[in-house]
Amino acid sequence: EEIILDSWQPGIDHTVNQLVFGPDGSLYVGAGDGGCCGDPLALGQDLTSLRGKILRIDVAAGGPGYAVPSDNPFVAAPGARSEIWALGLRNPWKLTFDRQDGSLWVGDVGQDTWEEVNRVERGGNYGWNVVEGPACYEGTCDPSAYAAPVAWYAHDVGKAIIGGFVYRGTAIPALAGAYLFGDYLGRQVWGLWTEPTHVDLAGEISGPYAEEHLFDAPGAPVAFIEDPAGEPLLLTFDQPGTLYRLTAPGAAPGTPLPKTLSATGCVDPQDPTVLVPALVPYTPAAPFWSDGAGKGRYFALPDGASITMTATGDFEFPPGSVLVKEFELAGRRLETRFVARHGDGSWSGYTYRWREDQSDADLVVAASELALPAVTWQFPSRGACSFCHTAVAGRTLGLEARQLDIPFTYPATGRRANQLVTLRHLGLLGEPTAGEVARFLGSAPAAGVAENTLGGAAAVVVGSPVWHEGALHFDGDDALLTAVPSRGAQTVSAWVKPAPATELPDGEDVEMAVDSEIPGAVGTGFGFDGGNLVVLLDDEVWETDLPIATTAETHVVLTWNERRAQLFLNGELEEELDYTRGGVGGANYVIGRSTWTGVGYRGTLRDVRIVDATVDAAGAALLYAGGELPIPSPKPAFVDPYGADGSTAERARAWLHTNCAQCHQPGGAGRYDLRHDTPLAETGMCEVLPKHGDVGASGSRLIDPGAPASSVLARRIRETGDLRMPPVSSHVVDEVGVALIEGWISSMTGCND
């Protein structure tokens, strides 16, 4: 290996994001500005720096390192880095060459307001950090002095552009010549056409070319890929290891969205203000702030279906479910929003804007606004719903046990009853079984049923949560794929008896017993190396010095959370490891083989269990003794942040859980962990310097105990506009919520409060 180019990285973000060979044979490098916020060193405009640039080098010139092509634009510029091809980029993601005309396209992720697409020319200056999108980033400037983007959209549409490529395949004629691009948080995909005859159908996208919204992505897009024939593939963050192939619509495309609320089937078509009886009302204990609007909340399930409640209290809605929210302000209906789960398991959001005469509501295609006496109301674009309804938060947000475990007066009957009890009585919410709580992530497979996709292990499932009370024999080629997804798995345990190391094939040093089925993603489990136990966390092998007998069974428990992993042997804690990565999500577990290394286990396993919670020493000892994990008492309901019950800390943490934790938790788009039960010292915020701006308070901390004025958290939620957190409903400050958070911070004496 040889380092051919080393560029100083001033921050933790906006690194070198892509390398691509151009049609001229040169290597083009997309280099971000190297920092998170505003490019404070102005590296994007600094020709002595490689940051915030597109670089062009020749790695085939012979000899070590690289050569600089003589026709690079700044070869003769005094003091300039000759590798620079273009400048003024913030975080280019991604760059591709049109295979037909050789033009270079870049999606550049914006800062506070705009996302943009650039068609990059030799020596072009695309403005960062003087301009962002079509406008000045800060203060006054002349945007016309810089190369303009060819498409841009505001942050009410999306917040992180994912650049794609110009389609030159043949399987989808309707996309011929279109530049495909999407948005990570907006979960939308668009096409952009350069020819003047195409009709502009995407009102939310601006620029000289015509755009069209193509589809809602099945997850958060991270890359568009051309196969050898030029056909498009999509990679999403939500399903690592999975590629989606984009194809032309079939002869019978799906039913288009109704243009009016009255045509949705969710309201009386003669009077859209009247909801159909199938919609079940509910209210959360800690409601989300929406610029002071009143809200009605409802959901509907497919006939005969019910909600599954996981052991953590989250609700799993079946495909075909619809969540509905009505917004009212200043004595009038403003909008009715839908969040629907489709047949493929994906979620999408839609909104209908009520007419002035309240006769009906119309489908919103692009984001828009309505000026009211007290507020300018924002109607979200199609993709904006996914900003909050994140996968890591379970999509449904307020529909979780701790939010609904409170009384509610049902409007149709006037009866007041606990919502969880009512939903179970109606058969809409399944009772959590012992197997679910002790915890086989989802519904356990029926007795005697198992899927074996990798070999001939004669294994059956004889109950939940035990996979097999007898021994499973593996010879390296056998493996068992579990039928239960490992969403949120935090413990795996088994009795193990590996084959002696002398029986392993030459060169096979590590044999794995448990792993996830997605290679190169987030496999977690354990295995054996030369007679010692090894741990696999997020596909990284952690060696131990713990010998494992090959003449007798050993009971192994690996349990972890977002902060540490613990290893128990025969019920005793043997080792702890720092563990700050994410968890396994969206995978199934493979018993007997590592899909990461391809190595298969040799030996026997017995009583393999997968648990969706971290166990303590008592739990590990209970598993060792063959007992069932006890069903924990339900966690208490959230207290109302706007009420008088509960302590200041309890009300403040409920407010933060509702308004912030959908992003700010492990695996979310935001850093830190603001879930209700995370200790303050482990949120990653207390006495921590801000990485994304101090909101005008130099020397501040994210949370400064005892000092709300120097706490960025408190200052962010008092802001309006682009600096506000959460970045929605940002025109009116939640004065009660802000006072609550400020009072909570004032009461702190340290990070262990």
mmCIF file of C-alpha atoms in Angstrom, residues 197 367 512 609-610:
data_model
loop_
_atom_site.group_PDB
_atom_site.id
_atom_site.type_symbol
_atom_site.label_atom_id
_atom_site.label_comp_id
_atom_site.label_asym_id
_atom_site.label_seq_id
_atom_site.Cartn_x
_atom_site.Cartn_y
_atom_site.Cartn_z
ATOM 1 C CA THR A 197 -38.827 20.179 -24.510
ATOM 2 C CA ALA A 367 -43.773 22.727 -0.103
ATOM 3 C CA MET A 512 -17.856 -17.850 13.827
ATOM 4 C CA ARG A 609 -31.031 -17.353 22.178
ATOM 5 C CA ILE A 610 -31.306 -13.866 20.697
#
